[in-house]
Amino acid sequence: MASLISPSTGTASSFFRTSSTRGSQRWRKTRGIVMSNATASTESLALIPKTTALFPVMVNGCAGKMGKAVAEAAVSAGLQLVPSSFSGPSEAGQLIHVKNTDVVLHGPSEKGDVLSSVLDKHPNVIIIDFTVPDAVNPNTDLYCKFGVPFVMGTTGGNRELMYKTAEEANVYAVISPQMGKQVVAFLAAMEIMAEQFPGAFSGYSLQVMESHQSTKLDTSGTAKAIIACFNKLGVSFDLDEIQLIRDPRKQLEVVGVPEEHLSGHAFHLYHLTSPDNTVSFEFQHNVCGRSIYAEGAIDAAVFLAKKIQEKAEKKIYNMIDVLREGNMR
């Protein structure tokens, strides 16, 4: 059985196959489908609830491509973009032009003063973080110290410590290793399967390959989460067995990444084989570009704004909670 998400959805392609033939299949060269920024932006503005529209967002990591994509999505969605962003020391003082807003980049030594100033001007600000793995824990500490709600889209760092910090601070937060809503839905389905059918794949071997742009510094958080599900399903697999592909030449020739998306993509393949090699399963999801993540991050911020307005419980939410809310744009 094979299926592809229709191009009309404007999302990434995904693929599932089961076969009863011997031998393992390698990476399927399936082109990712690019979400149209223009289409997504128009729909975003129309579908944000009026009660939460125009709240301010501070996007940290605007010096990077992902952070800038989120900032652009925020402006297109009608949100108020705060003209300040955390960055690394080498970018401090630079200006990043995001549509009609010039965003000033601030280095690590300025973070506390900058956030204090932002909160004075925008007390209802929500932060979206797409920085770097090394900044995850220091930034979480700072957000929690000031009690500011935040969306953590950055992967890496000490995740256990990050969750502990946020829980003890009792703040509103959405933390997720994956912001792409359709990929999150797939992950949720995997978690349900793992919970309801533990050990269903006992004895199966697993191959995992994940390809991202060469600038991605860490292993995909999504891959880690999917592997955790397979572990519950009875598959023995360690994270150090993941085949990380960061070489652009291999991405072109082996993975089949379109050349124009070598600088921004996420291709994942999970291949299961039965002990006697007579049955195999494949799960594959390919994303080209960054729109799917940017739109998901904005959804998460809108979700938090709604929770704050409703005076809902202060806690750590995830993207599955955002999906369950039922108002994805």
CSV table of C-alpha atoms in Angstrom, one decimal:
chain,number,residue,atom,x,y,z
A,1,MET,CA,0.0,0.0,0.0
A,2,ALA,CA,1.4,3.4,-0.9
A,3,SER,CA,0.1,6.9,-0.5
A,4,LEU,CA,1.2,10.4,-1.1
A,5,ILE,CA,-0.2,13.6,0.3
A,6,SER,CA,-1.9,15.4,-2.6
A,7,PRO,CA,0.0,18.4,-3.9
A,8,SER,CA,-3.1,20.5,-3.4
A,9,THR,CA,-2.5,20.3,0.4
A,10,GLY,CA,0.7,22.3,-0.1
A,11,THR,CA,2.5,20.2,2.5
A,12,ALA,CA,5.4,17.8,2.5
A,13,SER,CA,5.2,14.5,0.8
A,14,SER,CA,5.0,11.3,2.9
A,15,PHE,CA,5.2,7.7,2.0
A,16,PHE,CA,4.2,4.3,3.6
A,17,ARG,CA,4.8,0.9,2.1
A,18,THR,CA,4.6,-2.6,3.2
A,19,SER,CA,5.9,-5.5,1.1
A,20,SER,CA,6.2,-9.3,1.3
A,21,THR,CA,9.3,-9.6,-0.8
A,22,ARG,CA,12.8,-10.5,0.3
A,23,GLY,CA,15.5,-7.9,0.6
A,24,SER,CA,15.5,-4.4,2.0
A,25,GLN,CA,14.5,-1.3,0.0
A,26,ARG,CA,16.7,1.8,0.1
A,27,TRP,CA,15.7,5.4,0.0
A,28,ARG,CA,12.7,6.2,-2.2
A,29,LYS,CA,13.6,9.2,-4.4
A,30,THR,CA,10.3,11.1,-3.8
A,31,ARG,CA,10.3,14.8,-4.3
A,32,GLY,CA,9.1,16.9,-1.4
A,33,ILE,CA,6.3,19.3,-2.1
A,34,VAL,CA,6.8,23.0,-1.2
A,35,MET,CA,4.2,24.9,0.7
A,36,SER,CA,3.3,28.2,-1.0
A,37,ASN,CA,4.2,31.1,1.3
A,38,ALA,CA,1.7,33.3,-0.4
A,39,THR,CA,-1.2,30.9,0.0
A,40,ALA,CA,-0.3,30.1,3.6
A,41,SER,CA,0.0,33.7,4.5
A,42,THR,CA,-3.4,34.6,3.1
A,43,GLU,CA,-5.1,31.8,4.9
A,44,SER,CA,-3.3,32.6,8.1
A,45,LEU,CA,-4.6,36.2,8.3
A,46,ALA,CA,-8.1,35.0,7.6
A,47,LEU,CA,-8.2,32.2,10.2
A,48,ILE,CA,-6.5,33.7,13.2
A,49,PRO,CA,-9.2,34.2,15.9
A,50,LYS,CA,-10.0,37.9,16.2
A,51,THR,CA,-9.7,37.7,20.0
A,52,THR,CA,-6.1,36.7,19.7
A,53,ALA,CA,-5.0,38.7,16.6
A,54,LEU,CA,-2.3,41.3,16.7
A,55,PHE,CA,-0.6,40.2,19.9
A,56,PRO,CA,3.2,40.8,19.8
A,57,VAL,CA,5.7,38.1,19.1
A,58,MET,CA,9.4,38.1,19.6
A,59,VAL,CA,11.2,35.7,17.3
A,60,ASN,CA,14.6,34.8,18.6
A,61,GLY,CA,17.0,33.5,16.0
A,62,CYS,CA,16.1,35.9,13.2
A,63,ALA,CA,19.7,35.7,12.0
A,64,GLY,CA,19.0,32.2,10.8
A,65,LYS,CA,16.9,31.1,7.9
A,66,MET,CA,14.4,29.3,10.1
A,67,GLY,CA,14.0,32.2,12.5
A,68,LYS,CA,13.6,34.7,9.6
A,69,ALA,CA,10.9,32.4,8.0
A,70,VAL,CA,9.0,32.4,11.3
A,71,ALA,CA,9.2,36.2,11.6
A,72,GLU,CA,7.9,36.6,8.1
A,73,ALA,CA,5.1,34.2,8.8
A,74,ALA,CA,4.2,36.2,11.9
A,75,VAL,CA,4.0,39.5,10.0
A,76,SER,CA,2.0,37.8,7.2
A,77,ALA,CA,-0.4,36.4,9.8
A,78,GLY,CA,-1.2,39.9,11.1
A,79,LEU,CA,0.8,39.6,14.3
A,80,GLN,CA,3.0,42.4,15.7
A,81,LEU,CA,6.7,41.5,15.3
A,82,VAL,CA,8.9,42.9,18.1
A,83,PRO,CA,11.9,44.5,16.4
A,84,SER,CA,14.4,42.7,18.6
A,85,SER,CA,15.9,39.2,18.4
A,86,PHE,CA,18.5,37.1,20.2
A,87,SER,CA,21.5,36.1,18.1
A,88,GLY,CA,25.0,34.8,18.5
A,89,PRO,CA,27.8,37.2,19.3
A,90,SER,CA,29.0,37.5,15.7
A,91,GLU,CA,25.6,38.9,14.6
A,92,ALA,CA,25.0,41.3,17.4
A,93,GLY,CA,24.2,44.8,16.3
A,94,GLN,CA,23.1,43.7,12.8
A,95,LEU,CA,19.7,44.5,11.3
A,96,ILE,CA,17.5,41.9,9.7
A,97,HIS,CA,14.8,43.3,7.4
A,98,VAL,CA,11.5,41.4,7.8
A,99,LYS,CA,8.9,42.7,5.4
A,100,ASN,CA,8.3,46.3,6.8
A,101,THR,CA,10.2,45.8,10.1
A,102,ASP,CA,13.9,46.1,10.8
A,103,VAL,CA,14.8,43.7,13.6
A,104,VAL,CA,17.9,44.4,15.7
A,105,LEU,CA,20.0,41.4,16.7
A,106,HIS,CA,21.3,41.2,20.2
A,107,GLY,CA,24.1,39.0,21.5
A,108,PRO,CA,24.2,36.7,24.6
A,109,SER,CA,25.4,39.4,27.0
A,110,GLU,CA,22.4,41.7,26.2
A,111,LYS,CA,19.6,39.1,26.5
A,112,GLY,CA,18.5,40.0,30.0
A,113,ASP,CA,18.3,43.7,29.5
A,114,VAL,CA,16.7,43.3,26.0
A,115,LEU,CA,14.0,41.0,27.3
A,116,SER,CA,13.2,43.3,30.2
A,117,SER,CA,12.9,46.2,27.8
A,118,VAL,CA,10.6,44.2,25.5
A,119,LEU,CA,8.3,43.2,28.4
A,120,ASP,CA,8.1,46.9,29.5
A,121,LYS,CA,6.8,47.8,26.0
A,122,HIS,CA,4.9,44.6,25.2
A,123,PRO,CA,3.8,42.9,28.5
A,124,ASN,CA,1.7,40.4,26.5
A,125,VAL,CA,4.5,39.3,24.2
A,126,ILE,CA,4.9,35.6,23.3
A,127,ILE,CA,8.4,34.4,22.3
A,128,ILE,CA,9.2,32.0,19.5
A,129,ASP,CA,12.6,30.5,19.8
A,130,PHE,CA,14.5,29.1,16.7
A,131,THR,CA,18.1,29.7,17.9
A,132,VAL,CA,20.8,27.1,18.3
A,133,PRO,CA,21.1,23.9,20.5
A,134,ASP,CA,23.6,25.6,22.8
A,135,ALA,CA,21.2,28.4,23.5
A,136,VAL,CA,18.2,26.2,24.4
A,137,ASN,CA,18.9,25.9,28.1
A,138,PRO,CA,20.2,29.5,28.8
A,139,ASN,CA,17.2,30.9,26.9
A,140,THR,CA,14.7,28.7,28.7
A,141,ASP,CA,16.2,29.8,32.0
A,142,LEU,CA,15.7,33.5,31.0
A,143,TYR,CA,12.2,33.0,29.7
A,144,CYS,CA,11.2,31.3,32.9
A,145,LYS,CA,12.9,33.9,35.1
A,146,PHE,CA,10.8,36.6,33.5
A,147,GLY,CA,7.7,34.3,33.4
A,148,VAL,CA,7.2,35.0,29.7
A,149,PRO,CA,5.2,32.5,27.6
A,150,PHE,CA,7.3,30.9,24.8
A,151,VAL,CA,7.3,28.4,21.9
A,152,MET,CA,10.5,26.4,21.8
A,153,GLY,CA,11.1,25.2,18.3
A,154,THR,CA,14.9,24.8,18.7
A,155,THR,CA,16.1,21.2,19.0
A,156,GLY,CA,19.0,20.0,21.1
A,157,GLY,CA,20.2,21.1,24.4
A,158,ASN,CA,19.5,19.3,27.6
A,159,ARG,CA,15.9,18.5,27.1
A,160,GLU,CA,15.3,16.9,30.5
A,161,LEU,CA,16.7,20.1,32.2
A,162,MET,CA,14.7,22.3,29.9
A,163,TYR,CA,11.4,20.6,30.8
A,164,LYS,CA,12.3,20.6,34.5
A,165,THR,CA,13.0,24.4,34.4
A,166,ALA,CA,9.8,25.2,32.6
A,167,GLU,CA,7.7,23.0,34.9
A,168,GLU,CA,9.1,24.5,38.0
A,169,ALA,CA,8.6,28.0,36.7
A,170,ASN,CA,4.9,27.3,36.0
A,171,VAL,CA,4.8,29.2,32.7
A,172,TYR,CA,2.8,28.9,29.5
A,173,ALA,CA,5.0,27.1,26.9
A,174,VAL,CA,4.7,25.0,23.8
A,175,ILE,CA,7.8,22.7,23.4
A,176,SER,CA,8.1,20.4,20.5
A,177,PRO,CA,10.9,18.9,18.4
A,178,GLN,CA,8.7,19.2,15.4
A,179,MET,CA,6.5,22.2,14.4
A,180,GLY,CA,5.3,20.8,11.0
A,181,LYS,CA,1.6,20.0,11.8
A,182,GLN,CA,1.2,17.2,9.4
A,183,VAL,CA,4.4,15.5,10.6
A,184,VAL,CA,3.2,16.0,14.2
A,185,ALA,CA,0.0,14.2,13.2
A,186,PHE,CA,2.0,11.3,11.9
A,187,LEU,CA,4.1,11.3,15.1
A,188,ALA,CA,0.9,11.3,17.2
A,189,ALA,CA,-0.4,8.3,15.2
A,190,MET,CA,2.9,6.5,15.9
A,191,GLU,CA,2.6,7.2,19.6
A,192,ILE,CA,-1.0,5.8,19.7
A,193,MET,CA,0.2,2.7,17.9
A,194,ALA,CA,3.1,2.2,20.3
A,195,GLU,CA,0.7,2.7,23.3
A,196,GLN,CA,-2.0,0.3,22.1
A,197,PHE,CA,0.2,-2.3,20.4
A,198,PRO,CA,3.4,-2.6,22.4
A,199,GLY,CA,5.8,-5.3,21.1
A,200,ALA,CA,3.9,-5.5,17.7
A,201,PHE,CA,7.2,-5.4,15.8
A,202,SER,CA,9.3,-7.5,18.2
A,203,GLY,CA,12.2,-9.1,16.4
A,204,TYR,CA,12.1,-6.6,13.5
A,205,SER,CA,15.3,-4.8,12.5
A,206,LEU,CA,15.2,-1.1,11.8
A,207,GLN,CA,17.2,1.2,9.5
A,208,VAL,CA,16.8,5.0,10.0
A,209,MET,CA,18.2,7.6,7.6
A,210,GLU,CA,17.6,11.3,8.0
A,211,SER,CA,18.9,14.1,5.8
A,212,HIS,CA,18.9,17.8,6.6
A,213,GLN,CA,20.8,20.8,5.4
A,214,SER,CA,24.5,20.8,6.2
A,215,THR,CA,24.1,23.5,8.8
A,216,LYS,CA,21.9,21.4,11.1
A,217,LEU,CA,24.1,20.7,14.0
A,218,ASP,CA,22.1,17.9,15.8
A,219,THR,CA,20.2,14.8,15.2
A,220,SER,CA,16.5,15.4,14.3
A,221,GLY,CA,14.3,15.5,17.4
A,222,THR,CA,11.5,14.0,15.3
A,223,ALA,CA,13.7,11.0,14.4
A,224,LYS,CA,14.4,10.5,18.1
A,225,ALA,CA,10.7,10.6,18.9
A,226,ILE,CA,9.8,8.1,16.2
A,227,ILE,CA,12.5,5.8,17.3
A,228,ALA,CA,11.2,5.9,20.8
A,229,CYS,CA,7.9,4.7,19.4
A,230,PHE,CA,9.5,1.8,17.6
A,231,ASN,CA,11.4,0.9,20.8
A,232,LYS,CA,8.0,0.6,22.5
A,233,LEU,CA,6.8,-1.5,19.6
A,234,GLY,CA,9.5,-4.0,20.4
A,235,VAL,CA,12.3,-2.9,18.0
A,236,SER,CA,15.8,-2.7,19.4
A,237,PHE,CA,17.5,0.4,18.0
A,238,ASP,CA,20.0,2.9,19.5
A,239,LEU,CA,20.1,6.5,18.5
A,240,ASP,CA,23.8,6.2,17.4
A,241,GLU,CA,22.6,3.8,14.7
A,242,ILE,CA,20.8,6.7,12.8
A,243,GLN,CA,22.4,7.4,9.4
A,244,LEU,CA,22.8,11.1,9.4
A,245,ILE,CA,23.3,12.6,5.9
A,246,ARG,CA,24.6,16.1,5.7
A,247,ASP,CA,26.8,15.8,2.6
A,248,PRO,CA,25.0,17.7,-0.3
A,249,ARG,CA,26.4,15.3,-2.9
A,250,LYS,CA,24.9,12.3,-1.2
A,251,GLN,CA,21.6,14.2,-0.6
A,252,LEU,CA,21.4,14.8,-4.4
A,253,GLU,CA,22.5,11.4,-5.6
A,254,VAL,CA,21.3,9.0,-2.9
A,255,VAL,CA,18.4,10.8,-1.1
A,256,GLY,CA,17.0,12.6,-4.1
A,257,VAL,CA,16.7,16.0,-2.5
A,258,PRO,CA,15.9,18.7,-5.2
A,259,GLU,CA,19.0,20.8,-5.6
A,260,GLU,CA,17.2,24.0,-4.9
A,261,HIS,CA,16.3,22.7,-1.4
A,262,LEU,CA,19.7,21.4,-0.3
A,263,SER,CA,19.9,24.5,2.0
A,264,GLY,CA,16.6,23.7,3.7
A,265,HIS,CA,15.0,20.2,3.8
A,266,ALA,CA,14.1,17.3,6.1
A,267,PHE,CA,13.9,13.8,4.6
A,268,HIS,CA,13.4,10.9,6.9
A,269,LEU,CA,13.2,7.2,6.2
A,270,TYR,CA,12.4,4.4,8.6
A,271,HIS,CA,12.7,0.9,7.2
A,272,LEU,CA,11.6,-2.2,9.2
A,273,THR,CA,12.4,-5.8,8.2
A,274,SER,CA,11.0,-9.0,9.7
A,275,PRO,CA,13.4,-11.6,11.2
A,276,ASP,CA,13.1,-13.9,8.2
A,277,ASN,CA,13.4,-11.0,5.6
A,278,THR,CA,10.0,-11.8,4.1
A,279,VAL,CA,8.1,-8.6,5.2
A,280,SER,CA,9.2,-5.0,5.3
A,281,PHE,CA,7.6,-1.7,6.2
A,282,GLU,CA,8.6,1.8,5.3
A,283,PHE,CA,7.6,5.1,6.8
A,284,GLN,CA,8.9,8.2,5.0
A,285,HIS,CA,8.3,11.9,5.2
A,286,ASN,CA,10.0,14.5,3.1
A,287,VAL,CA,9.9,18.3,3.6
A,288,CYS,CA,11.3,20.9,1.3
A,289,GLY,CA,11.7,24.4,2.6
A,290,ARG,CA,10.7,25.9,5.9
A,291,SER,CA,7.1,27.1,5.5
A,292,ILE,CA,5.5,24.1,7.2
A,293,TYR,CA,7.5,24.7,10.3
A,294,ALA,CA,7.0,28.5,10.3
A,295,GLU,CA,3.3,28.2,10.0
A,296,GLY,CA,3.2,25.6,12.8
A,297,ALA,CA,5.2,27.9,15.1
A,298,ILE,CA,2.7,30.7,14.5
A,299,ASP,CA,-0.2,28.2,15.2
A,300,ALA,CA,1.6,27.4,18.5
A,301,ALA,CA,1.9,31.1,19.4
A,302,VAL,CA,-1.8,31.7,18.6
A,303,PHE,CA,-2.7,28.6,20.7
A,304,LEU,CA,-0.7,30.0,23.7
A,305,ALA,CA,-2.4,33.4,23.3
A,306,LYS,CA,-5.8,31.7,23.5
A,307,LYS,CA,-4.8,29.7,26.6
A,308,ILE,CA,-3.6,32.9,28.3
A,309,GLN,CA,-6.8,34.7,27.4
A,310,GLU,CA,-8.9,31.8,28.7
A,311,LYS,CA,-6.8,31.7,31.9
A,312,ALA,CA,-6.2,28.1,31.2
A,313,GLU,CA,-3.7,26.0,33.2
A,314,LYS,CA,-0.1,27.2,33.1
A,315,LYS,CA,1.9,24.2,31.8
A,316,ILE,CA,4.0,22.8,29.0
A,317,TYR,CA,1.9,22.0,26.0
A,318,ASN,CA,3.1,20.3,22.8
A,319,MET,CA,2.1,20.4,19.1
A,320,ILE,CA,-0.3,17.5,19.6
A,321,ASP,CA,-2.2,19.8,22.0
A,322,VAL,CA,-2.2,22.5,19.3
A,323,LEU,CA,-3.6,20.0,16.7
A,324,ARG,CA,-6.3,18.8,19.2
A,325,GLU,CA,-7.5,22.4,19.6
A,326,GLY,CA,-8.9,22.0,16.1
A,327,ASN,CA,-8.1,25.5,14.8
A,328,MET,CA,-5.0,24.8,12.6
A,329,ARG,CA,-4.6,27.4,9.9
